Short mmCIF file of C-alpha atoms in Angstrom, two decimals:
data_model
loop_
_atom_site.label_atom_id
_atom_site.label_comp_id
_atom_site.label_asym_id
_atom_site.label_seq_id
_atom_site.Cartn_x
_atom_site.Cartn_y
_atom_site.Cartn_z
CA MET A 28 -11.19 -14.84 -21.20
CA ALA A 29 -8.92 -12.27 -22.42
CA GLY A 30 -11.44 -10.11 -23.73
CA GLN A 31 -12.97 -10.04 -21.06
CA CYS A 32 -10.62 -9.17 -18.56
CA PRO A 33 -8.28 -6.75 -20.68
CA TRP A 34 -6.16 -5.27 -17.93
CA LYS A 35 -4.62 -8.94 -17.13
CA GLN A 36 -2.33 -8.93 -20.22
CA LEU A 37 -0.79 -5.37 -18.70
CA ILE A 38 0.38 -7.20 -15.66
CA LEU A 39 1.74 -10.15 -17.35
CA SER A 40 3.91 -8.02 -19.57
CA ALA A 41 4.73 -5.60 -16.03
CA LEU A 42 5.90 -9.01 -14.36
CA GLU A 43 7.98 -9.75 -17.22
CA SER A 44 9.35 -6.27 -18.00
CA ASN A 45 9.96 -6.48 -13.76
CA ALA A 46 10.83 -10.00 -13.70
CA HIS A 47 14.67 -9.24 -12.77
CA VAL A 48 13.99 -7.68 -9.66
CA LYS A 49 13.05 -9.53 -6.68
CA HIS A 50 10.63 -7.61 -5.18
CA SER A 51 8.20 -7.00 -8.16
CA SER A 52 5.72 -9.93 -7.28
CA TYR A 53 5.18 -7.72 -3.73
CA PHE A 54 2.16 -5.31 -3.48
CA GLN A 55 0.25 -3.62 -0.67
CA MET A 56 -2.69 -4.63 0.17
CA ALA A 57 -5.30 -2.27 2.12
CA THR A 58 -8.23 -3.51 4.28
CA ILE A 59 -10.54 -1.90 7.16
CA GLY A 60 -8.80 -2.31 10.15
CA TYR A 61 -10.79 -2.21 13.78
CA ASN A 62 -12.43 1.17 14.60
CA GLY A 63 -12.91 1.52 10.67
CA ARG A 64 -9.31 2.61 10.08
CA PRO A 65 -7.33 1.54 7.13
CA SER A 66 -5.01 -1.03 7.61
CA ASN A 67 -2.05 -1.51 5.37
CA ARG A 68 0.68 -4.15 4.64
CA THR A 69 2.88 -5.92 2.02
CA VAL A 70 2.04 -8.93 0.60
CA VAL A 71 3.27 -11.70 -1.91
CA PHE A 72 1.72 -12.03 -5.31
CA ARG A 73 1.08 -16.11 -6.03
CA GLY A 74 -0.30 -15.90 -8.97
CA PHE A 75 -3.43 -15.76 -10.98
CA GLU A 76 -6.03 -18.39 -10.01
CA GLU A 77 -6.16 -21.45 -12.92
CA ASN A 78 -8.30 -20.07 -15.59
CA ASN A 79 -9.26 -16.85 -14.34
CA ASP A 80 -8.15 -13.35 -13.00
CA LYS A 81 -8.45 -14.20 -9.05
CA ILE A 82 -5.12 -13.03 -7.30
CA GLN A 83 -4.00 -15.79 -5.32
CA ILE A 84 -2.52 -14.54 -2.02
CA ASN A 85 -1.00 -16.93 0.99
CA THR A 86 -1.25 -15.80 4.86
CA ASP A 87 -1.24 -17.03 8.21
CA SER A 88 -4.48 -17.18 9.79
CA ARG A 89 -3.63 -15.70 13.33
CA THR A 90 -2.88 -12.45 11.34
CA ARG A 91 -5.08 -9.13 12.06
CA LYS A 92 -5.92 -9.13 8.24
CA ILE A 93 -7.84 -12.64 8.39
CA ASP A 94 -10.62 -11.09 11.16
CA GLU A 95 -10.43 -7.65 9.62
CA LEU A 96 -11.38 -9.49 5.96
CA LYS A 97 -14.20 -11.55 8.31
CA HIS A 98 -15.78 -7.93 8.94
CA CYS A 99 -15.39 -6.70 6.02
CA PRO A 100 -14.20 -8.43 2.63
CA PHE A 101 -12.98 -5.66 0.65
CA ALA A 102 -9.34 -4.68 -0.33
CA GLU A 103 -7.57 -2.71 -2.48
CA ILE A 104 -4.29 -3.65 -3.64
CA CYS A 105 -1.76 -0.92 -4.53
CA TRP A 106 1.01 -2.58 -7.04
CA TYR A 107 3.76 -0.20 -7.92
CA PHE A 108 6.66 -2.00 -10.63
CA THR A 109 9.34 -0.20 -9.72
CA ASP A 110 11.29 -0.55 -13.28
CA SER A 111 8.45 0.17 -15.96
CA TRP A 112 7.26 2.77 -13.08
CA GLU A 113 3.03 1.11 -13.80
CA GLN A 114 1.02 1.33 -11.01
CA PHE A 115 -2.20 -1.01 -10.53
CA ARG A 116 -5.10 -0.51 -8.16
CA ILE A 117 -7.03 -3.31 -7.91
CA THR A 118 -10.09 -3.22 -6.02
CA GLY A 119 -12.10 -6.66 -5.29
CA LYS A 120 -13.86 -8.61 -2.82
CA VAL A 121 -11.59 -11.44 -0.62
CA ASP A 122 -12.52 -14.78 -0.08
CA VAL A 123 -10.44 -16.49 2.75
CA ILE A 124 -9.86 -20.06 2.46
CA ASP A 125 -8.87 -21.62 5.69
CA SER A 126 -8.68 -25.13 7.03
CA SER A 127 -12.19 -24.95 8.13
CA ASN A 128 -13.66 -24.20 4.35
CA SER A 129 -16.15 -26.53 3.87
CA ASP A 130 -15.81 -26.64 -0.01
CA PRO A 131 -13.33 -29.36 -0.94
CA ALA A 132 -12.62 -27.54 -4.59
CA LYS A 133 -11.24 -24.53 -2.60
CA LEU A 134 -9.23 -26.84 0.20
CA GLN A 135 -8.04 -28.66 -2.92
CA GLN A 136 -6.84 -24.97 -4.19
CA ARG A 137 -5.21 -24.64 -0.53
CA GLU A 138 -3.56 -27.53 -0.62
CA LYS A 139 -2.05 -26.56 -4.30
CA SER A 140 -0.91 -23.22 -3.12
CA TRP A 141 0.74 -24.84 -0.01
CA PHE A 142 2.70 -27.11 -2.15
CA ALA A 143 3.79 -23.97 -4.49
CA SER A 144 5.10 -22.59 -2.25
CA SER A 145 9.15 -22.78 -0.58
CA VAL A 146 9.76 -25.24 2.25
CA ARG A 147 11.29 -22.53 3.48
CA SER A 148 7.95 -20.16 3.05
CA ARG A 149 5.99 -22.95 5.03
CA LEU A 150 8.15 -23.01 7.94
CA GLN A 151 6.63 -19.33 8.70
CA TYR A 152 3.39 -20.97 9.64
CA LEU A 153 4.88 -23.22 12.10
CA GLY A 154 6.68 -19.70 14.25
CA PRO A 155 4.86 -18.16 17.11
CA ASN A 156 2.02 -16.00 16.79
CA PRO A 157 2.70 -13.06 14.43
CA GLY A 158 1.84 -9.45 16.17
CA LEU A 159 1.87 -11.26 19.71
CA PRO A 160 4.87 -10.08 21.85
CA CYS A 161 8.17 -11.97 21.42
CA LEU A 162 8.56 -14.40 24.20
CA SER A 163 11.74 -16.01 22.73
CA ASP A 164 14.42 -15.70 20.48
CA LYS A 165 13.91 -19.28 18.56
CA SER A 166 14.16 -18.39 15.06
CA PRO A 167 11.64 -20.06 12.86
CA HIS A 168 14.91 -21.59 10.52
CA GLU A 169 15.13 -23.88 13.60
CA LEU A 170 12.02 -25.53 13.03
CA THR A 171 11.67 -28.55 10.94
CA LEU A 172 8.89 -29.60 8.56
CA ASP A 173 8.38 -32.83 6.12
CA PRO A 174 8.31 -31.49 2.67
CA SER A 175 5.84 -34.06 2.27
CA SER A 176 3.28 -32.98 4.75
CA GLY A 177 0.21 -31.03 3.63
CA PRO A 178 -1.36 -27.40 5.01
CA VAL A 179 -0.93 -26.75 8.38
CA ALA A 180 -3.44 -25.27 10.60
CA THR A 181 -2.66 -21.97 10.14
CA PHE A 182 -2.02 -21.94 6.64
CA CYS A 183 -4.50 -19.44 4.70
CA LEU A 184 -5.13 -18.74 0.95
CA LEU A 185 -6.90 -15.54 0.10
CA LEU A 186 -8.44 -15.24 -3.41
CA LEU A 187 -9.44 -11.94 -4.57
CA ASP A 188 -11.86 -11.08 -7.17
CA PRO A 189 -11.37 -7.66 -8.88
CA ASP A 190 -14.16 -5.40 -9.88
CA GLN A 191 -12.12 -2.46 -10.47
CA VAL A 192 -8.26 -1.56 -11.74
CA ASP A 193 -6.72 1.40 -12.38
CA TYR A 194 -4.03 1.29 -14.25
CA LEU A 195 -1.48 4.17 -14.33
CA ASN A 196 1.82 4.20 -16.32
CA LEU A 197 3.98 6.81 -15.25
CA LYS A 198 6.36 6.99 -18.02
CA ALA A 199 3.96 7.40 -21.03
CA ASP A 200 1.75 9.48 -18.64
CA LYS A 201 -1.37 7.48 -19.29
CA ARG A 202 -4.21 6.04 -17.16
CA ILE A 203 -7.06 3.46 -17.67
CA MET A 204 -9.95 2.55 -15.56
CA PHE A 205 -10.94 -0.58 -16.12
CA ALA A 206 -14.54 -1.84 -14.23
CA LEU A 207 -16.67 -4.64 -14.18
CA LYS A 208 -20.24 -3.94 -15.02
CA GLN A 209 -23.35 -5.63 -15.85
CA SER A 210 -24.17 -4.75 -19.91
CA ALA A 211 -27.66 -4.83 -20.96
CA ASP A 212 -27.58 -8.71 -21.65
CA GLY A 213 -27.34 -9.08 -17.99
CA GLU A 214 -23.85 -10.29 -18.18
CA MET A 215 -20.92 -9.01 -16.44
CA HIS A 216 -18.44 -7.03 -18.87
CA TRP A 217 -15.08 -5.13 -18.46
CA TYR A 218 -15.25 -1.95 -19.76
CA GLU A 219 -12.42 1.02 -19.84
CA GLU A 220 -12.00 4.35 -19.99
CA ARG A 221 -8.43 6.74 -20.50
CA ILE A 222 -8.67 8.99 -17.45
CA ASN A 223 -6.43 11.79 -16.47
CA PRO A 224 -3.44 10.26 -14.72
CA MET B 9 12.72 15.05 20.68
CA ALA B 10 14.74 11.70 19.72
CA GLY B 11 13.73 9.86 22.86
CA GLN B 12 9.79 10.66 22.37
CA CYS B 13 10.26 9.22 18.84
CA PRO B 14 12.15 6.28 18.54
CA TRP B 15 11.05 4.99 15.26
CA LYS B 16 12.24 7.91 13.40
CA GLN B 17 15.63 7.50 13.30
CA LEU B 18 15.08 3.60 11.69
CA ILE B 19 13.41 5.10 8.87
CA LEU B 20 16.52 7.94 8.46
CA SER B 21 18.71 4.61 8.22
CA ALA B 22 16.91 2.90 6.15
CA LEU B 23 16.17 6.14 3.84
CA GLU B 24 19.90 6.57 4.02
CA SER B 25 20.57 2.59 3.25
CA ASN B 26 18.30 2.79 0.51
CA ALA B 27 18.99 6.22 -1.03
CA HIS B 28 20.77 4.61 -4.11
CA VAL B 29 17.07 3.32 -5.53
CA LYS B 30 14.93 6.36 -6.69
CA HIS B 31 12.09 4.64 -5.54
CA SER B 32 12.82 4.20 -1.81
CA SER B 33 10.75 7.75 -1.15
CA TYR B 34 7.82 5.93 -2.57
CA PHE B 35 4.75 4.46 0.02
CA GLN B 36 1.60 3.30 -0.42
CA MET B 37 -1.09 4.99 1.27
CA ALA B 38 -4.47 4.01 2.23
CA THR B 39 -7.50 5.44 2.99
CA ILE B 40 -11.51 4.74 3.65
CA GLY B 41 -13.30 5.40 0.34
CA TYR B 42 -16.28 5.52 -0.84
CA ASN B 43 -18.70 2.56 0.36
CA GLY B 44 -16.51 2.06 3.19
CA ARG B 45 -14.21 -0.11 1.23
CA PRO B 46 -10.37 0.72 1.56
CA SER B 47 -8.72 3.06 -0.94
CA ASN B 48 -4.99 2.52 -2.04
CA ARG B 49 -2.24 4.60 -3.74
CA THR B 50 1.93 5.36 -4.02
CA VAL B 51 2.44 8.94 -3.16
CA VAL B 52 6.03 10.47 -2.13
CA PHE B 53 7.45 11.38 1.13
CA ARG B 54 8.27 14.91 1.10
CA GLY B 55 10.44 14.50 4.12
CA PHE B 56 9.31 14.92 7.95
CA GLU B 57 7.89 18.53 9.00
CA GLU B 58 10.98 20.37 11.02
CA ASN B 59 11.50 19.84 14.54
CA ASN B 60 8.85 17.21 14.65
CA ASP B 61 7.64 13.48 13.47
CA LYS B 62 4.78 14.39 10.84
CA ILE B 63 5.25 13.03 7.35
CA GLN B 64 4.75 15.71 4.67
CA ILE B 65 3.27 14.54 0.98
CA ASN B 66 2.10 16.82 -1.59
CA THR B 67 -0.67 16.16 -3.43
CA ASP B 68 -3.98 17.26 -5.90
CA SER B 69 -6.70 18.88 -4.17
CA ARG B 70 -8.67 16.88 -7.29
CA THR B 71 -7.61 13.65 -6.14
CA ARG B 72 -10.39 11.08 -4.50
CA LYS B 73 -8.00 11.05 -1.53
CA ILE B 74 -8.61 14.32 -0.25
CA ASP B 75 -12.43 13.83 -0.23
CA GLU B 76 -12.19 10.43 1.73
CA LEU B 77 -9.31 12.15 4.16
CA LYS B 78 -12.43 15.00 4.81
CA HIS B 79 -14.75 12.08 5.72
CA CYS B 80 -12.63 9.84 7.57
CA PRO B 81 -9.19 11.69 8.56
CA PHE B 82 -7.04 8.07 9.30
CA ALA B 83 -4.56 6.76 6.96
CA GLU B 84 -2.22 3.85 7.15
CA ILE B 85 1.41 4.16 5.07
CA CYS B 86 2.66 1.03 3.85
CA TRP B 87 6.46 1.62 3.42
CA TYR B 88 8.80 -0.86 2.12
CA PHE B 89 12.28 -0.47 1.91
CA THR B 90 13.10 -2.94 -1.14
CA ASP B 91 16.75 -3.46 -0.74
CA SER B 92 16.98 -3.32 3.36
CA TRP B 93 13.91 -5.59 3.01
CA GLU B 94 12.26 -2.94 5.97
CA GLN B 95 8.51 -2.50 6.35
CA PHE B 96 7.27 0.37 8.33
CA ARG B 97 3.41 0.31 8.74
CA ILE B 98 2.69 4.30 9.98
CA THR B 99 -1.23 4.95 11.29
CA GLY B 100 -1.96 8.61 11.97
CA LYS B 101 -4.23 11.34 11.56
CA VAL B 102 -3.59 13.72 8.63
CA ASP B 103 -4.26 16.91 8.23
CA VAL B 104 -5.40 18.15 4.80
CA ILE B 105 -4.04 21.55 3.75
CA ASP B 106 -4.91 23.06 1.05
CA SER B 107 -5.50 27.26 -0.18
CA SER B 108 -8.14 27.31 1.57
CA ASN B 109 -6.46 26.98 5.27
CA SER B 110 -7.53 29.81 7.87
CA ASP B 111 -4.16 29.16 9.35
CA PRO B 112 -1.36 31.72 8.28
CA ALA B 113 1.53 29.24 9.71
CA LYS B 114 0.15 26.13 7.56
CA LEU B 115 0.00 28.19 4.48
CA GLN B 116 3.23 29.04 4.79
CA GLN B 117 3.91 25.77 5.26
CA ARG B 118 2.13 24.63 2.53
CA GLU B 119 4.28 27.06 0.59
CA LYS B 120 7.32 25.96 1.54
CA SER B 121 6.57 22.37 0.38
CA TRP B 122 5.57 23.97 -3.06
CA PHE B 123 9.01 25.59 -3.67
CA ALA B 124 10.86 22.70 -1.98
CA SER B 125 9.33 20.22 -5.29
CA SER B 126 10.77 20.50 -8.67
CA VAL B 127 8.98 23.16 -11.59
CA ARG B 128 8.63 19.30 -13.33
CA SER B 129 6.23 18.54 -10.33
CA ARG B 130 4.44 21.46 -9.88
CA LEU B 131 3.56 21.49 -13.88
CA GLN B 132 1.19 18.21 -12.86
CA TYR B 133 -1.08 20.49 -10.81
CA LEU B 134 -1.82 22.61 -13.66
CA GLY B 135 -2.69 19.72 -15.93
CA PRO B 136 -6.56 18.50 -16.58
CA ASN B 137 -8.37 16.85 -13.60
CA PRO B 138 -7.09 13.84 -12.47
CA GLY B 139 -9.43 10.62 -12.76
CA LEU B 140 -11.90 12.59 -15.10
CA PRO B 141 -12.04 11.03 -18.89
CA CYS B 142 -9.16 11.74 -20.74
CA LEU B 143 -10.50 14.49 -23.28
CA SER B 144 -7.10 15.82 -24.98
CA ASP B 145 -3.44 14.11 -25.41
CA LYS B 146 -1.95 17.31 -24.44
CA SER B 147 0.82 16.56 -22.14
CA PRO B 148 1.49 18.69 -19.23
CA HIS B 149 5.06 19.04 -19.88
CA GLU B 150 3.66 21.55 -22.96
CA LEU B 151 2.81 23.84 -20.03
CA THR B 152 4.66 26.17 -18.48
CA LEU B 153 5.10 27.84 -14.89
CA ASP B 154 7.10 30.85 -13.39
CA PRO B 155 9.51 29.28 -11.04
CA SER B 156 9.14 32.02 -8.60
CA SER B 157 5.47 31.89 -8.66
CA GLY B 158 3.64 30.67 -5.39
CA PRO B 159 1.70 27.62 -5.10
CA VAL B 160 -1.48 27.10 -7.21
CA ALA B 161 -5.04 26.26 -5.76
CA THR B 162 -4.77 22.93 -6.64
CA PHE B 163 -2.08 22.15 -4.55
CA CYS B 164 -2.08 20.55 -1.45
CA LEU B 165 -0.39 19.64 1.27
CA LEU B 166 -0.79 16.37 3.72
CA LEU B 167 0.37 16.24 7.31
CA LEU B 168 0.22 12.85 8.37
CA ASP B 169 0.32 12.76 12.05
CA PRO B 170 1.81 9.19 13.53
CA ASP B 171 0.47 7.24 16.42
CA GLN B 172 1.56 3.87 15.57
CA VAL B 173 4.73 2.62 14.04
CA ASP B 174 4.77 -1.30 13.08
CA TYR B 175 8.43 -1.64 11.94
CA LEU B 176 9.53 -5.50 10.18
CA ASN B 177 12.79 -6.14 9.52
CA LEU B 178 12.64 -9.10 7.15
CA LYS B 179 16.85 -9.76 7.30
CA ALA B 180 17.38 -9.52 10.75
CA ASP B 181 13.16 -11.36 11.49
CA LYS B 182 12.74 -8.87 14.13
CA ARG B 183 9.29 -6.88 14.37
CA ILE B 184 9.01 -3.93 17.06
CA MET B 185 5.60 -2.38 17.77
CA PHE B 186 5.67 1.69 18.77
CA ALA B 187 2.61 2.79 20.05
CA LEU B 188 1.92 6.54 21.33
CA LYS B 189 0.29 6.60 24.96
CA GLN B 190 -0.90 8.76 27.31
CA SER B 191 1.74 7.55 30.33
CA ALA B 192 0.60 8.31 34.18
CA ASP B 193 1.94 12.04 34.07
CA GLY B 194 -0.53 12.64 31.58
CA GLU B 195 1.71 13.10 28.39
CA MET B 196 1.87 11.16 25.80
CA HIS B 197 5.30 8.93 25.33
CA TRP B 198 6.01 6.50 22.45
CA TYR B 199 6.15 2.99 23.54
CA GLU B 200 7.95 -0.07 22.36
CA GLU B 201 7.51 -3.82 22.17
CA ARG B 202 9.54 -6.69 20.16
CA ILE B 203 6.40 -8.65 18.46
CA ASN B 204 6.65 -12.00 16.82
CA PRO B 205 6.74 -11.54 12.89
#
């Protein structure tokens, strides 16, 4: 698998060399918003899906990005590592896995992601509807949650399946474009090319 | 002007409290790419335009975002301040000011932005075409430039004119939506509303 996905090791190395900065797992995800305008927000990297290169993100099903992704399932992640000066622009299709998903394997994955996040993170999903007018100052910290109970209805797992990765290393002044393409044998393969920064 | 643009002071304060981190002037700008897919990259904040709240960004006219912006002029900036845990999502229309611009005032502004950037930054615009296959290992550092000469043809100034700012403060667990709207008197005014984080 490593040979088929040559950019994954670059991300893992960047995560390692930036591990001391809390925000190294944060990146910006762009989608197509209402009116066809771009939409962009910070989200948290929740690891790669087991045994492949899909990127996991947790989100609230009540946020605008869910409707946006249902309308246009493509996203571009821009992940800048502030210490190593590396940027990854990762394009791909996003699978939205919410409580209504009909695939038991996907629901299991969603549950796994729920338990992998901290109880504090999970509490956010019990809060008031994100983006709606704020009616009270009640903090979600006043809410309580049984740590053993499964995902709440608003918890949603996003899986981004990359088909292009534009890697830029500002310290080395080097840029590589990775693209998933069909080869002569009909199989999908990752191709890479050095391009100008 | 300050009363008309209530979010600007929040950005100036965030810049001040994050001034010790080099990357505090970096943000991610999303545009609509080819095939209608989102496109996202890190760019550098070059200040507000004098006497107003337009955001200045320098870029190379040969990059893909220029074609994208000519096709769809809207962008959303996602600016996350890693030390103060504040996020600004800034939506607006982008004015692309390149060497072919017919407005002398805009060309003057472009020239001003050229001289405001370091000679090292300016050298990038003399390098090979960004995004094209890399044919040589020649570094742009081997190029030279007369510090007194004006902007080269590839130098481009972008001016983003905000019409919505979604401000999130993660430490205070507080979110405010600022939107530019026409009021009863026919004038455009900034309105703000506390919304759920």
